[in-house]
Every structure is written in structure tokens, then in C-alpha cells.
Coordinates of C-alpha atoms in Angstrom, one line a residue:
M1 CA 0.0 0.0 0.0
A2 CA 1.6 3.2 -1.1
L3 CA 2.1 6.1 1.3
S4 CA 0.0 9.2 0.4
E5 CA 1.8 12.4 -0.7
A6 CA 0.2 14.3 2.2
F7 CA 1.5 11.7 4.7
V8 CA 5.1 11.9 3.3
D9 CA 5.0 15.7 3.2
R10 CA 4.1 15.7 6.9
H11 CA 6.9 13.2 7.7
I12 CA 9.5 15.3 5.8
R13 CA 8.3 18.5 7.3
H14 CA 8.3 17.2 10.9
W15 CA 11.8 15.7 10.8
T16 CA 13.3 18.6 8.9
E17 CA 12.1 20.8 11.7
Q18 CA 13.2 18.5 14.4
L19 CA 16.7 17.9 13.0
G20 CA 17.3 21.5 12.1
S21 CA 16.8 22.9 15.6
G22 CA 19.7 21.4 17.5
V23 CA 23.3 20.3 17.0
R24 CA 24.3 18.6 13.8
S25 CA 21.7 20.6 12.0
Y26 CA 23.0 19.3 8.6
R27 CA 20.7 16.4 9.3
K28 CA 17.7 18.6 8.5
H29 CA 18.4 17.8 4.8
W30 CA 18.2 14.0 5.2
P31 CA 14.4 13.5 5.4
S32 CA 13.9 14.8 1.9
W33 CA 16.2 12.2 0.4
L34 CA 17.0 8.5 0.3
F35 CA 20.5 7.1 -0.1
H36 CA 22.2 4.3 -1.9
H37 CA 26.0 3.9 -1.8
A38 CA 28.0 1.8 -4.3
P39 CA 31.7 1.3 -5.2
I40 CA 32.6 3.4 -8.2
E41 CA 32.7 0.5 -10.7
T42 CA 29.3 -0.7 -9.6
A43 CA 28.0 3.0 -9.7
L44 CA 29.2 3.3 -13.3
A45 CA 27.3 0.1 -14.2
I46 CA 24.2 1.5 -12.5
I47 CA 24.4 4.7 -14.6
K48 CA 24.9 2.8 -17.8
D49 CA 21.9 0.6 -17.0
G50 CA 19.7 3.5 -15.8
H51 CA 18.3 1.5 -12.9
L52 CA 18.9 0.4 -9.4
R53 CA 18.4 -3.4 -9.1
A54 CA 17.9 -6.0 -6.4
R55 CA 20.7 -8.3 -5.5
D56 CA 18.8 -11.2 -7.0
D57 CA 17.8 -9.3 -10.2
P58 CA 19.3 -11.4 -13.1
Q59 CA 20.0 -8.2 -15.0
R60 CA 22.0 -6.6 -12.2
Q61 CA 25.7 -6.0 -13.0
Q62 CA 27.6 -6.8 -9.8
I63 CA 31.0 -5.4 -10.7
Q64 CA 32.3 -5.3 -7.2
D65 CA 30.5 -7.0 -4.3
V66 CA 31.5 -5.4 -1.0
A67 CA 28.9 -7.1 1.1
A68 CA 30.3 -9.0 4.1
G69 CA 29.8 -12.7 3.5
G70 CA 28.9 -13.5 7.1
V71 CA 26.3 -10.7 7.2
I72 CA 24.7 -10.7 3.7
D73 CA 23.9 -14.4 4.0
N74 CA 22.0 -14.0 7.3
R75 CA 18.7 -13.3 5.6
Q76 CA 17.5 -13.4 2.1
E77 CA 14.2 -11.4 2.4
A78 CA 15.6 -8.2 1.1
H79 CA 17.6 -9.7 -1.8
G80 CA 14.7 -9.4 -4.2
R81 CA 14.3 -5.7 -3.7
V82 CA 16.3 -2.5 -4.3
R83 CA 17.9 -1.4 -1.0
L84 CA 17.9 2.3 0.1
Y85 CA 18.6 4.0 3.4
F86 CA 16.9 6.9 5.1
R87 CA 20.3 8.4 6.0
P88 CA 23.9 8.4 4.9
R89 CA 26.9 7.4 7.1
N90 CA 25.1 4.4 8.6
P91 CA 26.9 1.5 10.1
T92 CA 27.1 -0.4 6.8
Q93 CA 28.8 2.5 5.1
F94 CA 31.1 2.9 8.1
H95 CA 32.5 -0.6 7.6
I96 CA 33.1 -0.3 3.8
E97 CA 33.9 3.3 2.9
G98 CA 37.5 4.2 2.1
I99 CA 40.9 3.1 0.9
R100 CA 42.1 0.8 3.7
K101 CA 44.9 -1.4 4.6
D102 CA 44.0 -5.1 4.8
A103 CA 44.1 -5.0 8.6
D104 CA 41.4 -2.2 8.6
C105 CA 38.8 -4.4 6.8
Q106 CA 36.7 -6.1 9.5
Y107 CA 35.0 -8.4 7.1
G108 CA 38.0 -9.1 4.8
P109 CA 39.9 -7.0 2.2
E110 CA 37.3 -7.6 -0.5
A111 CA 34.5 -6.2 1.7
H112 CA 35.3 -2.5 1.3
A113 CA 34.8 0.2 -1.3
P114 CA 38.0 2.2 -1.9
V115 CA 36.1 4.9 -3.9
L116 CA 32.5 5.1 -2.7
V117 CA 29.8 6.9 -4.7
M118 CA 26.5 8.1 -3.1
F119 CA 23.2 8.2 -5.1
V120 CA 20.8 10.7 -3.5
L121 CA 17.2 10.0 -4.4
D122 CA 14.0 12.0 -4.0
A123 CA 12.3 10.5 -0.9
K124 CA 8.8 11.6 -1.8
R125 CA 8.9 10.2 -5.3
V126 CA 10.2 6.8 -4.0
L127 CA 8.0 6.5 -0.8
T128 CA 4.8 7.2 -2.7
Q129 CA 5.4 4.5 -5.3
P130 CA 3.3 1.3 -5.2
D131 CA 5.0 -1.8 -3.9
V132 CA 7.5 -0.2 -1.5
L133 CA 8.4 -1.9 1.8
F134 CA 10.1 -0.2 4.8
S135 CA 12.1 -1.8 7.6
D136 CA 12.7 -0.5 11.1
Q137 CA 16.4 -1.6 11.0
N138 CA 19.0 -3.4 8.9
M139 CA 17.3 -6.1 6.9
Q140 CA 20.2 -8.5 7.7
K141 CA 19.1 -8.5 11.3
Y142 CA 16.8 -11.3 12.3
A143 CA 14.7 -8.9 14.4
A144 CA 14.0 -6.5 11.5
Q145 CA 10.4 -5.9 10.8
T146 CA 8.9 -4.7 7.5
G147 CA 5.6 -3.0 6.5
D148 CA 4.1 -1.1 3.6
D149 CA 1.5 1.2 5.2
E150 CA 1.3 4.4 7.0
E151 CA 0.8 2.8 10.4
F152 CA 4.0 0.8 10.1
F153 CA 6.0 3.7 8.7
A154 CA 4.8 6.0 11.6
N155 CA 6.2 3.6 14.1
I156 CA 9.7 3.4 12.6
P157 CA 11.9 5.0 15.4
F158 CA 13.2 7.9 13.3
A159 CA 14.8 9.6 16.3
S160 CA 17.2 6.6 16.3
V161 CA 17.3 6.3 12.5
F162 CA 18.6 9.9 12.2
H163 CA 20.6 9.8 15.4
E164 CA 24.3 11.0 15.6
G165 CA 26.7 10.8 18.4
G166 CA 27.1 8.6 21.5
I167 CA 24.5 5.9 22.2
A168 CA 24.9 5.6 26.0
G169 CA 24.9 1.8 25.7
D170 CA 21.6 1.6 23.6
Y171 CA 22.8 -0.5 20.7
S172 CA 19.3 -0.5 19.2
I173 CA 20.2 2.9 17.9
I174 CA 23.0 1.5 15.8
D175 CA 20.5 -1.1 14.3
S176 CA 17.9 1.6 13.6
R177 CA 20.5 3.8 11.7
C178 CA 20.3 1.1 9.0
A179 CA 16.5 1.2 8.5
E180 CA 15.7 0.6 4.9
V181 CA 13.4 1.5 2.1
L182 CA 12.8 -1.4 -0.3
P183 CA 11.3 -0.5 -3.6
A184 CA 10.5 -3.2 -6.2
S185 CA 13.3 -4.0 -8.7
P186 CA 14.2 -2.5 -11.0
L187 CA 13.9 1.2 -9.9
P188 CA 14.4 3.6 -12.8
L189 CA 16.7 6.4 -12.0
A190 CA 15.1 9.0 -14.4
H191 CA 12.2 9.9 -12.1
V192 CA 13.9 9.6 -8.7
L193 CA 17.6 10.5 -8.9
S194 CA 18.4 13.9 -7.5
G195 CA 22.2 13.8 -7.5
I196 CA 25.4 11.7 -7.4
W197 CA 27.8 12.7 -4.6
F198 CA 31.5 12.3 -4.2
R199 CA 34.1 12.9 -1.5
S200 CA 36.3 15.1 -3.7
E201 CA 36.6 16.7 -7.1
P202 CA 39.2 14.2 -8.2
E203 CA 36.9 11.3 -7.4
R204 CA 34.1 13.0 -9.3
D205 CA 36.5 13.6 -12.3
T206 CA 37.4 9.9 -12.2
F207 CA 33.8 8.9 -12.4
L208 CA 33.1 11.2 -15.3
Y209 CA 36.3 10.1 -17.1
K210 CA 35.2 6.5 -16.8
L211 CA 31.7 7.3 -18.0
G212 CA 33.2 8.3 -21.4
A213 CA 30.7 9.6 -23.9
K214 CA 27.9 9.7 -21.2
A215 CA 29.9 12.2 -19.0
D216 CA 28.3 15.4 -20.3
Q217 CA 24.8 13.9 -19.7
W218 CA 25.5 13.1 -16.0
Q219 CA 27.9 15.9 -15.0
P220 CA 25.2 18.3 -13.9
L221 CA 24.1 15.7 -11.3
C222 CA 27.6 15.2 -9.9
S223 CA 28.3 17.1 -6.6
V224 CA 31.1 17.6 -4.2
S225 CA 29.7 19.2 -1.1
E226 CA 29.6 18.9 2.7
E227 CA 26.0 20.1 2.9
L228 CA 24.6 16.7 3.5
K229 CA 27.7 15.2 5.1
V230 CA 27.2 11.9 3.3
F231 CA 30.7 10.5 3.8
D232 CA 32.7 9.5 6.8
K233 CA 36.1 10.3 5.3
R234 CA 38.1 8.3 7.8
F235 CA 40.6 6.9 5.3
P236 CA 42.8 8.4 2.5
F237 CA 41.5 9.6 -0.8
V238 CA 42.8 12.1 -3.4
A239 CA 41.5 15.4 -2.2
D240 CA 43.0 17.4 -5.1
I241 CA 45.5 17.0 -7.8
D242 CA 47.0 19.2 -10.5
L243 CA 49.9 19.5 -13.0
S244 CA 52.3 22.3 -13.7
R245 CA 55.5 22.7 -15.6
D246 CA 57.3 21.7 -12.3
G247 CA 55.5 18.4 -11.8
V248 CA 52.4 17.0 -10.1
S249 CA 51.0 18.6 -6.9
F250 CA 48.4 16.8 -4.8
R251 CA 46.8 16.5 -1.4
L252 CA 45.4 13.4 0.2
N253 CA 42.8 13.1 2.9
H254 CA 44.5 11.9 6.1
R255 CA 43.7 8.6 7.7
H256 CA 41.8 9.0 11.0
D257 CA 44.9 7.7 12.8
L258 CA 47.4 9.6 10.7
Q259 CA 49.2 6.4 9.6
S260 CA 51.4 6.5 6.5
V261 CA 50.0 5.2 3.2
S262 CA 51.3 3.6 0.0
I263 CA 51.0 5.9 -3.0
A264 CA 51.8 5.6 -6.7
I265 CA 51.3 8.2 -9.4
Q266 CA 51.8 7.8 -13.1
A267 CA 51.1 10.3 -15.9
Y268 CA 51.2 9.7 -19.7
N269 CA 51.3 12.5 -22.3
S270 CA 49.4 12.6 -25.5
E271 CA 52.1 10.5 -27.1
N272 CA 51.5 7.8 -24.5
Q273 CA 54.9 8.4 -23.0
K274 CA 55.2 7.9 -19.3
C275 CA 56.3 11.2 -17.9
I276 CA 55.7 10.7 -14.2
D277 CA 56.4 7.5 -12.3
F278 CA 56.3 8.1 -8.5
R279 CA 55.9 5.6 -5.7
N280 CA 56.3 5.8 -2.0
D281 CA 55.2 2.9 0.3
D282 CA 55.5 4.9 3.5
F283 CA 54.0 8.2 2.6
K284 CA 53.0 10.7 5.2
T285 CA 49.9 12.6 4.1
Y286 CA 50.4 15.6 6.4
N287 CA 53.1 18.4 6.3
K288 CA 53.6 22.1 7.1
S289 CA 52.0 23.0 3.8
G290 CA 48.5 21.9 4.7
G291 CA 49.1 18.4 3.4
R292 CA 49.9 19.6 -0.1
W293 CA 52.8 17.8 -1.8
I294 CA 54.6 18.2 -5.1
H295 CA 56.6 15.6 -7.0
R296 CA 59.0 17.6 -9.1
V297 CA 59.5 16.6 -12.7
A298 CA 59.8 18.8 -15.8
L299 CA 56.6 18.6 -17.8
E300 CA 55.8 20.0 -21.3
P301 CA 52.3 21.3 -22.3
S302 CA 50.1 18.3 -23.2
N303 CA 47.0 16.4 -22.3
Y304 CA 48.0 13.9 -19.6
L305 CA 46.3 10.8 -18.4
V306 CA 47.0 10.7 -14.7
R307 CA 46.5 7.7 -12.5
V308 CA 46.9 7.4 -8.7
Q309 CA 46.9 4.3 -6.5
L310 CA 46.6 4.3 -2.8
E311 CA 47.3 1.1 -0.9
N312 CA 47.4 -0.5 -4.3
H313 CA 43.8 0.5 -5.0
P314 CA 42.8 2.8 -7.9
A315 CA 42.1 6.2 -6.4
Y316 CA 42.1 8.5 -9.4
E317 CA 42.1 8.3 -13.2
A318 CA 41.4 11.2 -15.4
M319 CA 42.8 13.6 -18.0
I320 CA 44.6 16.8 -16.9
R321 CA 45.4 19.4 -19.5
L322 CA 48.7 21.3 -19.0
D323 CA 48.7 24.5 -21.0
D324 CA 51.6 26.6 -22.2
S325 CA 51.2 29.5 -19.8
L326 CA 52.8 32.9 -20.5
F327 CA 53.2 33.6 -16.7

């Protein structure tokens, strides 16, 4: 049974007001949206397909499966539906987001997304569709309950769903943060997609470069912003990167514990000649220059394909044009 537009409007209005009146007021934006995160390669496949699909959908292109084996197999009930969340930065995202060392991966090295992409969807347009289920917590939990009507929806503990900060020993809050919206599969993006969010401009540029001919079509929807605070940013990523006649300058996001990272940078000019080949397996991301570094090498004007790896994971790939400046 679909939720009415008036009911959804009241829900969004109420929680927008509640979340905007205290600390962490950025949460006031969350009720208007729903969220779906995906590793960049899977996100590219989603865009090319034009749909979000269920895990069991035979047409789903599962390029990179980051689900924890011991968790995703607990229950099968949600595998036939698209899985969305009421909020970003939930516990599932916490365990997979970011370029990690193997020891950082609680569920194994394969169960993490080095470059994570966030799809932001219009909540009202999704919630008012027919054949949409809702859960009160993560669907992999045996205790999770589902419903499809306004009575069930009204009893979802949204104070816990949208909660941030300490839990004072109440672990039900953590479970509630993963409450889900479960539309039928497939879910066409055309009517519900509001934006595609990235941690940095280099990650956005990587996504657009890999989209190829479709990049111009999707670029207006691609955002880099802290307005919604959709990412945890606890691990390294390429925060910015540029070329000059003196070499490549770059800045990395620090690890939460400030450990060193492994980095490799290559750049190829328009003649496919390798002009930069830099590697450091014990690289400190912070310095007295605000974390900005430069690897010095003489470069001539050209269009360069630049690739960066962090911890041996692809972190950036795009074209950078170096012009012949007069100054």
C-alpha cells in the first residue's frame, strides 16, 4: 500500500524541523532524500543501466560485491528488492567506505569500497510509489520488521534512525540507523535521482572520465559538497591534484589515525609516454603546507592521463590538461 503524498509531506516537514533545531543541523536535509551507496565500478554500471536493481535481479551487473559474507547471508528477504537508506553514514557504510589497509577491513579485504559513490534520491517520489516496503532496522538483522502502510511507517523509530553521536549503551540505535526503504526491482533512475555525490573533485572527475561519452549527460548531477555530510572520510583519498611545468601537486585526505599510506602516481602524455612514475610505500599525508605535496619533474604542455593508486587500489584516473602559460 503506497504512502500518500500528504503523509510523506508531513513526515518530511516534521523531521526537517526536528533535525534543524539542534546540534548537527546538517541532518535537516536528510528526510527529503534517500541514499544508496556503491563502489565506483558498480556505480558506473548503475548509470549505464539506468536502474537500481535488487541483488537477485538477473539483469544486475555486480561489478564489485563489497557485502560482508557472514552478514549478507544471514537473511534473504531483502535480496529481491532495491535497498535504500533513510540516511547516509550508517553502520554499513562505516564498515566499507574508504581506501584501507587489509588490517582495517573487519570483514576481509574484499568487503570494502575504496572509492564510494553516493546516489541521492527524492524521498517523496520513492516513498509514494506502489509496492515499496520499509524496515525498522537493517534487513540482515533477524529482528528487522517490514511493512508497507502508514501505520507501520509512523512507528519506525526515526529519532534513532537519524541519530548521531554517542549511544549511551543503547545498541538498538545502531541497528535503527540502517533502517531501509525497499522498492520493487528495477527502480528507474530517471524519475527519482536527485544527485550523485563524491568525496572530492578528483573522485568526481574519475567517475566522469570512466563514463566516457555519457559524461556530459550526467555531469550536472555530480556534486562535491559537505551540505549533506554523506561521507565518513576516515581513510585516505585524493582530495585534489594538478599538474604544472614543475610536476604533479596533490593533497590526500588523512587517515583517521594519521598512519602513512602507500601511493603511486603515473602520468602519460598525448604520445602515451610515461612522464611521471612516482611511488612511496611509506608516505605521510600531512606536512607544514597543509598536506599539499609536489613531486617535481619537468613537464611540457600536453593532455596527460594521470593515475593514482593508494594502498594498491585505484584512487584517481582522469585527463589533466597542462597549457603553455605565459606567466
